[in-house]
């Protein structure tokens, strides 16, 4: 799962984040993941989701894609 800010947003009064999900490629994940879904949500919702994932045991990693 990857979170990143929408820098091309035309509505400057509201900040949005993209959340992308993908699947692992290769036996040991040596290839970049294949993106399967992309959602655009307001930044406050993205922060809540991020905190929820961290509380559930998810960990921040280096970029893979």
Coordinates of C-alpha atoms in Angstrom, one line a residue:
X1 CA 0.0 0.0 0.0
X2 CA 1.3 3.4 -0.9
X3 CA 0.2 6.9 0.2
X4 CA 1.2 10.1 -1.7
X5 CA -0.2 13.6 -2.0
X6 CA -2.1 14.7 -5.1
X7 CA 0.1 17.6 -6.3
X8 CA -2.1 18.3 -9.4
X9 CA -5.3 18.9 -7.5
X10 CA -7.4 21.7 -9.1
X11 CA -9.3 22.4 -5.8
X12 CA -6.6 24.2 -3.8
X13 CA -8.9 24.6 -0.7
X14 CA -8.9 20.8 -0.1
X15 CA -5.8 18.5 0.0
X16 CA -6.1 15.0 -1.3
X17 CA -4.0 11.8 -1.0
X18 CA -3.8 8.9 -3.4
X19 CA -3.8 5.4 -1.8
X20 CA -2.5 2.7 -4.1
X21 CA -2.7 -1.0 -3.4
X22 CA -0.8 -3.7 -5.4
X23 CA 0.3 -7.3 -5.3
X24 CA 3.8 -8.7 -4.8
X25 CA 5.6 -9.7 -7.9
X26 CA 8.3 -12.4 -8.0
X27 CA 8.9 -15.2 -5.6
X28 CA 10.7 -13.0 -3.0
X29 CA 9.2 -9.7 -4.0
X30 CA 12.3 -8.7 -6.0
X31 CA 10.2 -7.1 -8.7
X32 CA 8.1 -3.9 -8.2
X33 CA 4.5 -4.6 -7.1
X34 CA 1.7 -4.6 -9.6
X35 CA -0.7 -1.8 -8.8
X36 CA -4.3 -3.0 -8.6
X37 CA -6.3 -0.1 -7.2
X38 CA -6.0 3.7 -6.6
X39 CA -8.2 5.7 -4.4
X40 CA -8.3 9.5 -4.0
X41 CA -9.4 10.6 -0.5
X42 CA -9.2 13.8 1.5
X43 CA -6.0 14.1 3.5
X44 CA -7.7 13.9 6.9
X45 CA -9.2 10.5 6.0
X46 CA -5.8 9.3 4.8
X47 CA -4.2 10.3 8.1
X48 CA -6.9 8.3 10.0
X49 CA -6.4 5.3 7.8
X50 CA -2.6 5.6 8.2
X51 CA -2.9 5.6 12.0
X52 CA -5.3 2.7 11.9
X53 CA -2.9 0.6 9.9
X54 CA 0.0 1.5 12.2
X55 CA -2.1 0.5 15.3
X56 CA -2.9 -2.8 13.6
X57 CA 0.9 -3.6 13.3
X58 CA 1.7 -2.3 9.8
X59 CA 5.1 -0.8 9.4
X60 CA 6.5 2.0 7.2
X61 CA 9.0 0.6 4.6
X62 CA 11.2 2.1 1.9
X63 CA 9.6 2.8 -1.4
X64 CA 9.1 -0.3 -3.6
X65 CA 7.3 1.3 -6.5

